[in-house]
Amino acid sequence: ELDNGDVLFGGSFSTIDGSPVRRLARLQGSTWSQLGGGVEGYVSELVPAPNGDVYAVGSISAAGGIAVNNVARWDGTGWSPVGGGTDRAVSAAAVLPNGDLVVVGYFTMAGGVPVSRVARWDGIAWHPLGTGIGSSAFASVQDAAVLPNGDLVVTGDFGLAGGVAAHNIARWDGASWWPFGAGLDRGGTGLGVRPNGDLLVGGYFATADTVAAQCVAVWNGTTFSPLGAGVGSGGGNHVRTFVTLPNGDLLVGGDFFAAGGVTANNIARWNGTGWTAFGTGADGDVQALALLRSGTLAVGGTFLSVDGDVSTFHGWLGTTCPPSTSVVPTGCVGPVGPVVLAAATAPFVGGRFDTTATGLANGALALAIVGLGQQSIPLAQLHPAGLPGCDLLSSTEAVRLLLPSAGTVTNSLAIPNDLGLVGVQLVHQFVQAELDPQGGVVSLSSSNALRFQVGAF
């Protein structure tokens, strides 16, 4: 999902919901379109850059009619190659804290530079990461993730990292490669990072650093731990993708029919102590999960139906307890114009309800107000500096003082992980206080309000 709310899908498809596209589609509201002429080949992953650009990686020979080698960059208006790209397919990519792009896969060259299945693009040139990954011509890297400290983790099918024995998982600290103890006894296919910084690993394995962990394990920075009895029953079962729900529960997707002994078709939920099915799951492999800001779960893979509904290769999963947000309008105009309040996330139990207000005056103070009820009290009744047409629209059970920056202010409301809050309705608004050089209140104005209902996934 892009910052503007657009959703991008990549793969090997040529149509989506009946609209012709070429391996790459964009959803704007409810309308599908082809992104920039699409690509030739297939897209394995889409990764946003810090400046809002998007990298597409996979087995790609052209993007928007422009020749590329497996890596392409979309700047919002057109495609461009990335430094000559790679000589073989790219499985996945990640962006380092400094903005550099790391790609992993099957390749041995990037932009004419010898690399081994992992390479870094600094915006100008490609660079190897030490001597790279691999112990044979058949070695590959399937996924990459960046830890909170900036270290890079890769997983796949390999026995060496930087010349050091590292079985199917390794860590790059910016200078050297390091193993994770004895590593994974079989290949890794997916990585994820939880909000607390823990690393999630999925794959075909049965042990992680000799700890029994069926197809999924978590690394806390020191040791691996299983998630209950794990997922699947060996053989071809594997976990490929992860998403953390607002209340902290974990969803995993892949190719399996059970989790912790419970029937679960390719999607399962871990609540910290046990596994449950997620609806009726999917009838084929689940290769991607993404939780959108709206609270909808996007699913991609090789399935034909999700949760009992026909939905070929992509689908949407919601909740029986959805959150909602509606706007309470105002005619108030502040000292530099209307102050507009908008929601950035959906209000879920156990999550955070993030909002942003724009249009504030330089040097003003902002009061973030959250209340249990809606009201309409002219600010002029509360203070002589209240501007005409500006009302207090929320009751004032919680008030927080914030300092805007460049006319913008954000607020984050933590919602406790308590199902008793599901269905509770609250009102949120900002009041702006314009100050004179001595700190006196020159004017009081207000934003629109948001009335929101807490939901649960």
Short mmCIF file of C-alpha atoms in Angstrom, two decimals:
data_model
loop_
_atom_site.label_atom_id
_atom_site.label_comp_id
_atom_site.label_asym_id
_atom_site.label_seq_id
_atom_site.Cartn_x
_atom_site.Cartn_y
_atom_site.Cartn_z
CA GLU A 1 0.00 0.00 0.00
CA LEU A 2 1.38 3.40 -1.00
CA ASP A 3 1.24 6.52 1.16
CA ASN A 4 -1.65 7.86 -0.95
CA GLY A 5 -3.72 4.74 -0.26
CA ASP A 6 -3.22 3.11 -3.66
CA VAL A 7 -2.63 -0.66 -3.53
CA LEU A 8 -0.18 -2.38 -5.89
CA PHE A 9 -0.30 -6.05 -6.90
CA GLY A 10 2.52 -7.80 -8.76
CA GLY A 11 2.85 -11.32 -10.16
CA SER A 12 2.56 -13.18 -13.44
CA PHE A 13 -1.08 -12.30 -14.30
CA SER A 14 -2.41 -10.50 -17.39
CA THR A 15 -5.86 -9.45 -16.09
CA ILE A 16 -7.27 -8.51 -12.71
CA ASP A 17 -11.00 -8.29 -12.02
CA GLY A 18 -11.47 -8.31 -15.78
CA SER A 19 -9.18 -5.33 -16.40
CA PRO A 20 -6.22 -6.01 -18.71
CA VAL A 21 -2.90 -5.47 -16.97
CA ARG A 22 0.60 -6.78 -17.52
CA ARG A 23 2.01 -8.38 -14.38
CA LEU A 24 1.47 -5.22 -12.33
CA ALA A 25 -1.79 -3.57 -11.26
CA ARG A 26 -2.80 -0.55 -9.20
CA LEU A 27 -6.04 -0.24 -7.25
CA GLN A 28 -7.22 3.36 -6.78
CA GLY A 29 -10.39 3.35 -4.71
CA SER A 30 -12.37 0.65 -6.50
CA THR A 31 -10.74 1.01 -9.92
CA TRP A 32 -7.99 -1.23 -11.27
CA SER A 33 -5.46 0.03 -13.81
CA GLN A 34 -2.14 -1.01 -15.29
CA LEU A 35 0.83 0.71 -13.67
CA GLY A 36 2.93 2.52 -16.24
CA GLY A 37 2.48 0.05 -19.08
CA GLY A 38 3.20 -2.96 -16.88
CA VAL A 39 6.20 -5.27 -17.16
CA GLU A 40 7.42 -8.22 -19.23
CA GLY A 41 8.18 -11.34 -17.21
CA TYR A 42 6.94 -11.63 -13.63
CA VAL A 43 7.11 -9.56 -10.45
CA SER A 44 8.20 -11.33 -7.26
CA GLU A 45 8.08 -8.31 -4.94
CA LEU A 46 7.30 -4.58 -4.82
CA VAL A 47 9.25 -2.45 -2.36
CA PRO A 48 8.63 1.26 -1.63
CA ALA A 49 11.65 3.58 -1.51
CA PRO A 50 11.95 6.30 1.18
CA ASN A 51 11.22 9.05 -1.38
CA GLY A 52 7.96 7.41 -2.49
CA ASP A 53 9.35 5.61 -5.55
CA VAL A 54 8.67 1.88 -5.92
CA TYR A 55 11.10 -0.88 -6.87
CA ALA A 56 9.77 -3.89 -8.79
CA VAL A 57 11.93 -7.03 -8.75
CA GLY A 58 11.59 -10.48 -10.25
CA SER A 59 12.31 -11.90 -13.68
CA ILE A 60 11.69 -8.71 -15.65
CA SER A 61 12.99 -7.89 -19.12
CA ALA A 62 11.08 -4.64 -19.69
CA ALA A 63 9.02 -2.15 -17.67
CA GLY A 64 6.79 0.32 -19.48
CA GLY A 65 8.52 -0.64 -22.70
CA ILE A 66 11.98 0.17 -21.29
CA ALA A 67 14.57 -2.60 -21.17
CA VAL A 68 15.55 -3.60 -17.63
CA ASN A 69 17.29 -6.56 -16.04
CA ASN A 70 15.13 -7.91 -13.22
CA VAL A 71 15.07 -4.65 -11.22
CA ALA A 72 13.04 -1.57 -12.19
CA ARG A 73 12.13 1.70 -10.49
CA TRP A 74 8.81 3.56 -10.75
CA ASP A 75 9.01 7.28 -9.89
CA GLY A 76 5.29 7.98 -10.07
CA THR A 77 5.27 8.83 -13.78
CA GLY A 78 7.58 6.36 -15.49
CA TRP A 79 9.91 3.37 -15.25
CA SER A 80 13.70 3.33 -15.31
CA PRO A 81 16.37 0.59 -15.07
CA VAL A 82 18.45 0.30 -11.91
CA GLY A 83 22.13 0.36 -12.78
CA GLY A 84 22.10 -2.49 -15.26
CA GLY A 85 20.16 -4.80 -12.94
CA THR A 86 21.11 -8.44 -12.36
CA ASP A 87 22.03 -11.36 -14.61
CA ARG A 88 19.38 -13.71 -13.16
CA ALA A 89 16.07 -13.46 -11.35
CA VAL A 90 15.55 -11.56 -8.08
CA SER A 91 13.43 -13.23 -5.39
CA ALA A 92 12.99 -10.37 -2.95
CA ALA A 93 14.26 -6.95 -1.91
CA ALA A 94 14.55 -4.77 1.17
CA VAL A 95 15.51 -1.17 1.88
CA LEU A 96 18.23 -0.42 4.46
CA PRO A 97 17.86 2.44 6.97
CA ASN A 98 20.08 4.68 4.81
CA GLY A 99 17.80 4.14 1.80
CA ASP A 100 20.04 1.68 -0.07
CA LEU A 101 18.26 -1.17 -1.85
CA VAL A 102 19.28 -4.79 -1.24
CA VAL A 103 18.16 -7.49 -3.67
CA VAL A 104 18.48 -11.25 -3.24
CA GLY A 105 17.89 -14.20 -5.52
CA TYR A 106 19.67 -16.46 -7.99
CA PHE A 107 22.05 -13.98 -9.68
CA THR A 108 25.84 -13.74 -9.61
CA MET A 109 26.29 -10.33 -11.29
CA ALA A 110 24.70 -6.92 -10.65
CA GLY A 111 25.48 -4.02 -12.98
CA GLY A 112 28.54 -5.91 -14.21
CA VAL A 113 29.86 -6.29 -10.66
CA PRO A 114 30.50 -9.85 -9.39
CA VAL A 115 28.11 -10.61 -6.53
CA SER A 116 26.71 -13.85 -5.20
CA ARG A 117 22.93 -13.89 -4.76
CA VAL A 118 22.82 -10.64 -2.76
CA ALA A 119 23.70 -7.10 -3.85
CA ARG A 120 23.31 -3.50 -2.65
CA TRP A 121 22.32 -0.50 -4.79
CA ASP A 122 23.36 2.88 -3.32
CA GLY A 123 21.60 4.99 -5.94
CA ILE A 124 24.68 5.14 -8.17
CA ALA A 125 26.27 1.69 -8.34
CA TRP A 126 25.86 -1.94 -7.29
CA HIS A 127 28.04 -3.41 -4.53
CA PRO A 128 28.60 -6.94 -3.19
CA LEU A 129 28.01 -7.78 0.45
CA GLY A 130 31.28 -9.46 1.28
CA THR A 131 31.65 -12.60 -0.80
CA GLY A 132 27.89 -13.08 -0.77
CA ILE A 133 25.84 -16.23 -0.33
CA GLY A 134 26.14 -19.78 -1.60
CA SER A 135 27.95 -23.06 -1.42
CA SER A 136 26.99 -24.46 -4.81
CA ALA A 137 25.63 -23.44 -8.20
CA PHE A 138 22.17 -24.38 -6.96
CA ALA A 139 22.17 -22.07 -3.94
CA SER A 140 19.53 -19.32 -3.77
CA VAL A 141 18.23 -16.65 -1.45
CA GLN A 142 14.44 -16.43 -1.15
CA ASP A 143 13.78 -13.51 1.18
CA ALA A 144 15.41 -10.62 3.05
CA ALA A 145 14.44 -8.49 6.04
CA VAL A 146 15.99 -5.60 7.96
CA LEU A 147 16.17 -5.73 11.76
CA PRO A 148 15.56 -2.61 13.90
CA ASN A 149 19.33 -2.19 14.38
CA GLY A 150 19.83 -2.08 10.60
CA ASP A 151 21.26 -5.58 10.19
CA LEU A 152 20.14 -7.52 7.12
CA VAL A 153 18.86 -11.10 7.41
CA VAL A 154 18.52 -13.44 4.43
CA THR A 155 17.07 -16.92 4.12
CA GLY A 156 16.91 -19.53 1.38
CA ASP A 157 18.78 -22.66 0.32
CA PHE A 158 22.50 -22.25 0.99
CA GLY A 159 25.34 -23.45 3.19
CA LEU A 160 27.75 -20.50 3.20
CA ALA A 161 27.52 -16.76 3.84
CA GLY A 162 30.69 -14.76 3.31
CA GLY A 163 32.63 -18.01 3.34
CA VAL A 164 31.30 -18.87 6.82
CA ALA A 165 29.12 -21.94 7.39
CA ALA A 166 25.55 -20.67 7.61
CA HIS A 167 22.72 -23.08 6.96
CA ASN A 168 19.84 -21.44 5.11
CA ILE A 169 19.78 -18.25 7.20
CA ALA A 170 22.44 -15.57 7.80
CA ARG A 171 22.89 -12.01 9.08
CA TRP A 172 24.92 -9.16 7.55
CA ASP A 173 25.97 -6.45 10.05
CA GLY A 174 27.30 -4.02 7.44
CA ALA A 175 30.79 -5.53 7.42
CA SER A 176 30.56 -9.30 7.92
CA TRP A 177 28.23 -12.28 7.61
CA TRP A 178 27.16 -14.23 10.70
CA PRO A 179 25.31 -17.55 11.09
CA PHE A 180 22.31 -18.18 13.35
CA GLY A 181 23.91 -21.00 15.26
CA ALA A 182 23.23 -24.28 13.46
CA GLY A 183 20.74 -22.49 11.20
CA LEU A 184 17.75 -24.20 9.56
CA ASP A 185 17.81 -27.90 8.70
CA ARG A 186 15.92 -27.18 5.45
CA GLY A 187 15.33 -24.14 3.28
CA GLY A 188 13.80 -20.87 4.41
CA THR A 189 11.17 -19.11 2.29
CA GLY A 190 9.96 -16.10 4.25
CA LEU A 191 11.03 -13.53 6.84
CA GLY A 192 9.15 -10.95 8.87
CA VAL A 193 9.88 -8.53 11.71
CA ARG A 194 7.39 -8.10 14.55
CA PRO A 195 6.71 -4.66 16.09
CA ASN A 196 8.88 -5.61 19.10
CA GLY A 197 11.83 -6.39 16.79
CA ASP A 198 11.61 -10.18 16.93
CA LEU A 199 12.48 -11.94 13.67
CA LEU A 200 9.99 -14.39 12.16
CA VAL A 201 11.30 -17.16 9.90
CA GLY A 202 9.23 -19.45 7.71
CA GLY A 203 10.20 -22.30 5.45
CA TYR A 204 10.35 -26.07 4.96
CA PHE A 205 12.44 -26.70 8.08
CA ALA A 206 11.75 -28.82 11.15
CA THR A 207 14.48 -27.32 13.35
CA ALA A 208 15.98 -23.86 13.84
CA ASP A 209 19.38 -23.90 15.54
CA THR A 210 18.51 -27.46 16.67
CA VAL A 211 15.25 -26.26 18.31
CA ALA A 212 12.20 -28.19 17.07
CA ALA A 213 10.17 -25.65 15.12
CA GLN A 214 7.90 -26.93 12.37
CA CYS A 215 8.01 -24.54 9.38
CA VAL A 216 7.97 -21.38 11.54
CA ALA A 217 10.18 -19.97 14.30
CA VAL A 218 10.87 -16.68 16.07
CA TRP A 219 14.33 -15.27 16.89
CA ASN A 220 14.43 -12.89 19.88
CA GLY A 221 17.97 -11.71 19.25
CA THR A 222 19.54 -14.59 21.15
CA THR A 223 17.66 -17.82 20.56
CA PHE A 224 15.03 -19.43 18.34
CA SER A 225 11.68 -20.49 19.77
CA PRO A 226 8.86 -22.48 18.16
CA LEU A 227 5.31 -21.20 17.83
CA GLY A 228 3.54 -24.05 19.57
CA ALA A 229 3.60 -27.21 17.50
CA GLY A 230 4.22 -25.15 14.38
CA VAL A 231 2.58 -25.40 10.97
CA GLY A 232 2.09 -28.36 8.64
CA SER A 233 3.49 -31.82 9.04
CA GLY A 234 6.73 -31.75 7.10
CA GLY A 235 7.30 -32.73 3.50
CA GLY A 236 6.32 -29.94 1.14
CA ASN A 237 4.60 -27.81 3.78
CA HIS A 238 6.07 -24.37 4.32
CA VAL A 239 5.36 -20.85 5.58
CA ARG A 240 6.09 -17.96 3.23
CA THR A 241 4.50 -14.76 4.55
CA PHE A 242 3.56 -13.03 7.82
CA VAL A 243 1.45 -10.13 9.03
CA THR A 244 0.93 -8.88 12.58
CA LEU A 245 -2.64 -7.85 13.43
CA PRO A 246 -3.37 -4.71 15.48
CA ASN A 247 -3.92 -6.72 18.67
CA GLY A 248 -0.55 -8.45 18.27
CA ASP A 249 -1.84 -11.76 16.90
CA LEU A 250 0.16 -13.20 14.01
CA LEU A 251 -1.15 -14.46 10.68
CA VAL A 252 0.98 -16.81 8.60
CA GLY A 253 0.43 -17.87 5.02
CA GLY A 254 1.98 -20.59 2.89
CA ASP A 255 1.30 -24.14 1.80
CA PHE A 256 -0.14 -26.23 4.66
CA PHE A 257 -3.35 -27.79 5.89
CA ALA A 258 -2.89 -27.67 9.65
CA ALA A 259 -1.39 -25.46 12.37
CA GLY A 260 -0.77 -26.79 15.85
CA GLY A 261 -2.87 -29.83 15.01
CA VAL A 262 -5.86 -27.65 14.01
CA THR A 263 -7.14 -27.75 10.44
CA ALA A 264 -6.06 -24.53 8.73
CA ASN A 265 -5.96 -24.16 4.96
CA ASN A 266 -2.87 -22.15 4.05
CA ILE A 267 -3.67 -19.30 6.47
CA ALA A 268 -3.42 -19.64 10.26
CA ARG A 269 -3.53 -17.38 13.31
CA TRP A 270 -1.20 -17.51 16.33
CA ASN A 271 -2.43 -15.64 19.45
CA GLY A 272 0.71 -16.14 21.52
CA THR A 273 -0.38 -19.42 23.05
CA GLY A 274 -2.17 -21.41 20.35
CA TRP A 275 -3.13 -21.75 16.69
CA THR A 276 -6.55 -21.30 15.12
CA ALA A 277 -7.84 -21.39 11.56
CA PHE A 278 -8.48 -18.06 9.84
CA GLY A 279 -11.95 -18.55 8.39
CA THR A 280 -11.89 -21.39 5.89
CA GLY A 281 -8.53 -20.22 4.55
CA ALA A 282 -7.53 -20.54 0.89
CA ASP A 283 -7.66 -23.49 -1.50
CA GLY A 284 -4.12 -22.90 -2.79
CA ASP A 285 -0.75 -21.49 -1.74
CA VAL A 286 -0.78 -18.10 0.02
CA GLN A 287 2.31 -16.16 -1.02
CA ALA A 288 1.55 -12.65 0.29
CA LEU A 289 -0.40 -11.07 3.15
CA ALA A 290 -0.71 -7.33 3.77
CA LEU A 291 -2.84 -5.43 6.26
CA LEU A 292 -4.05 -2.18 4.68
CA ARG A 293 -4.62 1.02 6.63
CA SER A 294 -8.36 0.55 6.13
CA GLY A 295 -8.16 -2.64 8.17
CA THR A 296 -8.69 -4.93 5.18
CA LEU A 297 -6.36 -7.88 4.74
CA ALA A 298 -5.05 -8.31 1.19
CA VAL A 299 -4.14 -11.87 0.16
CA GLY A 300 -2.19 -13.06 -2.87
CA GLY A 301 -1.20 -16.52 -4.10
CA THR A 302 -2.10 -19.40 -6.41
CA PHE A 303 -5.55 -20.07 -4.92
CA LEU A 304 -8.96 -19.93 -6.60
CA SER A 305 -10.99 -19.04 -3.51
CA VAL A 306 -10.47 -17.38 -0.12
CA ASP A 307 -12.70 -17.99 2.90
CA GLY A 308 -15.21 -19.74 0.66
CA ASP A 309 -15.50 -16.92 -1.90
CA VAL A 310 -14.32 -17.33 -5.48
CA SER A 311 -11.31 -15.04 -5.86
CA THR A 312 -8.61 -16.10 -8.29
CA PHE A 313 -5.05 -15.40 -7.14
CA HIS A 314 -5.99 -12.34 -5.03
CA GLY A 315 -8.60 -11.59 -2.44
CA TRP A 316 -9.70 -9.48 0.50
CA LEU A 317 -10.52 -10.57 4.03
CA GLY A 318 -12.37 -8.37 6.46
CA THR A 319 -13.79 -8.79 9.94
CA THR A 320 -17.20 -9.38 11.47
CA CYS A 321 -16.42 -6.51 13.89
CA PRO A 322 -15.18 -3.79 11.52
CA PRO A 323 -13.99 -0.40 12.72
CA SER A 324 -15.47 2.72 11.18
CA THR A 325 -14.59 6.38 10.90
CA SER A 326 -16.83 9.24 9.74
CA VAL A 327 -16.24 12.97 9.41
CA VAL A 328 -18.13 15.55 11.48
CA PRO A 329 -17.84 18.70 9.33
CA THR A 330 -17.17 22.25 10.46
CA GLY A 331 -17.30 25.68 8.84
CA CYS A 332 -14.41 26.93 10.96
CA VAL A 333 -11.60 28.82 9.21
CA GLY A 334 -8.41 29.27 11.19
CA PRO A 335 -5.85 32.06 10.84
CA VAL A 336 -4.31 30.45 7.70
CA GLY A 337 -7.35 28.47 6.52
CA PRO A 338 -9.36 25.40 7.53
CA VAL A 339 -7.69 22.82 9.75
CA VAL A 340 -8.38 19.40 8.19
CA LEU A 341 -8.26 16.26 10.35
CA ALA A 342 -7.95 12.84 8.68
CA ALA A 343 -7.44 9.27 9.88
CA ALA A 344 -4.22 7.47 8.92
CA THR A 345 -5.13 4.06 10.38
CA ALA A 346 -8.25 2.13 11.35
CA PRO A 347 -9.21 1.99 15.07
CA PHE A 348 -8.69 -1.65 16.08
CA VAL A 349 -8.58 -3.17 19.56
CA GLY A 350 -4.93 -3.58 20.53
CA GLY A 351 -3.78 -1.15 17.85
CA ARG A 352 -3.21 2.57 17.45
CA PHE A 353 -5.59 5.09 15.89
CA ASP A 354 -3.30 7.54 14.10
CA THR A 355 -4.59 10.86 12.78
CA THR A 356 -3.08 13.89 11.06
CA ALA A 357 -4.27 17.52 11.02
CA THR A 358 -3.05 19.97 8.38
CA GLY A 359 -3.50 23.70 7.84
CA LEU A 360 -2.27 24.95 11.22
CA ALA A 361 -0.58 28.32 11.63
CA ASN A 362 3.15 28.65 12.29
CA GLY A 363 3.83 28.84 16.01
CA ALA A 364 0.37 27.67 17.01
CA LEU A 365 -0.34 25.06 19.65
CA ALA A 366 -2.65 22.11 19.01
CA LEU A 367 -4.92 20.40 21.52
CA ALA A 368 -5.76 16.82 20.57
CA ILE A 369 -9.14 16.02 22.10
CA VAL A 370 -10.79 12.61 22.41
CA GLY A 371 -14.18 12.23 24.03
CA LEU A 372 -17.03 9.83 24.56
CA GLY A 373 -19.63 12.10 23.05
CA GLN A 374 -20.29 14.59 20.28
CA GLN A 375 -21.32 18.16 21.05
CA SER A 376 -21.32 21.59 19.42
CA ILE A 377 -20.14 24.42 21.67
CA PRO A 378 -18.93 27.68 20.08
CA LEU A 379 -15.32 28.29 21.11
CA ALA A 380 -16.26 31.94 21.72
CA GLN A 381 -18.38 30.74 24.65
CA LEU A 382 -15.32 29.09 26.17
CA HIS A 383 -12.78 31.87 25.50
CA PRO A 384 -13.03 35.39 24.08
CA ALA A 385 -10.46 34.52 21.39
CA GLY A 386 -12.73 31.88 19.84
CA LEU A 387 -13.26 32.59 16.14
CA PRO A 388 -16.76 32.76 14.62
CA GLY A 389 -18.07 29.46 13.26
CA CYS A 390 -15.54 27.44 15.25
CA ASP A 391 -17.02 24.86 17.60
CA LEU A 392 -15.85 22.28 20.10
CA LEU A 393 -17.34 19.12 18.59
CA SER A 394 -16.03 16.52 21.06
CA SER A 395 -16.41 16.07 24.78
CA THR A 396 -13.11 16.43 26.60
CA GLU A 397 -12.37 13.18 28.47
CA ALA A 398 -8.79 13.24 27.11
CA VAL A 399 -6.79 16.32 26.06
CA ARG A 400 -3.20 16.32 24.83
CA LEU A 401 -1.01 19.34 23.97
CA LEU A 402 1.05 18.95 20.77
CA LEU A 403 3.41 21.17 18.78
CA PRO A 404 2.73 21.30 15.03
CA SER A 405 5.57 21.22 12.52
CA ALA A 406 5.24 22.98 9.15
CA GLY A 407 1.51 23.32 9.68
CA THR A 408 0.95 19.63 10.44
CA VAL A 409 0.37 17.70 13.64
CA THR A 410 -0.19 14.01 14.29
CA ASN A 411 -1.81 12.14 17.15
CA SER A 412 -1.60 8.46 18.05
CA LEU A 413 -4.21 6.97 20.35
CA ALA A 414 -3.32 3.56 21.82
CA ILE A 415 -6.41 1.35 22.08
CA PRO A 416 -6.13 -1.31 24.82
CA ASN A 417 -6.30 -4.97 23.79
CA ASP A 418 -9.69 -5.46 25.44
CA LEU A 419 -12.57 -6.97 23.45
CA GLY A 420 -14.94 -5.09 25.73
CA LEU A 421 -14.03 -1.98 23.72
CA VAL A 422 -15.36 -3.40 20.46
CA GLY A 423 -18.22 -1.22 19.25
CA VAL A 424 -17.33 1.72 21.51
CA GLN A 425 -17.77 5.06 19.70
CA LEU A 426 -15.51 8.04 20.37
CA VAL A 427 -15.04 11.51 18.91
CA HIS A 428 -11.70 13.15 18.08
CA GLN A 429 -10.89 16.75 17.18
CA PHE A 430 -8.05 19.31 17.24
CA VAL A 431 -8.32 22.83 18.67
CA GLN A 432 -5.72 25.32 17.48
CA ALA A 433 -4.43 28.13 19.73
CA GLU A 434 -2.68 30.98 17.89
CA LEU A 435 -0.28 32.80 20.21
CA ASP A 436 1.26 36.26 20.25
CA PRO A 437 5.02 36.76 20.97
CA GLN A 438 4.27 37.03 24.69
CA GLY A 439 2.41 33.72 24.73
CA GLY A 440 -1.07 35.19 24.88
CA VAL A 441 -3.92 33.52 22.99
CA VAL A 442 -4.74 35.53 19.87
CA SER A 443 -7.31 33.15 18.41
CA LEU A 444 -8.88 29.76 18.96
CA SER A 445 -10.05 27.66 16.02
CA SER A 446 -10.88 24.03 15.43
CA SER A 447 -10.68 21.22 12.92
CA ASN A 448 -13.47 18.99 11.74
CA ALA A 449 -14.04 16.03 14.04
CA LEU A 450 -13.80 12.29 13.45
CA ARG A 451 -16.38 9.99 14.94
CA PHE A 452 -14.93 6.50 15.15
CA GLN A 453 -15.99 3.06 16.29
CA VAL A 454 -13.49 0.54 17.65
CA GLY A 455 -13.34 -2.78 15.81
CA ALA A 456 -11.53 -6.09 16.13
CA PHE A 457 -9.90 -8.43 13.65
#
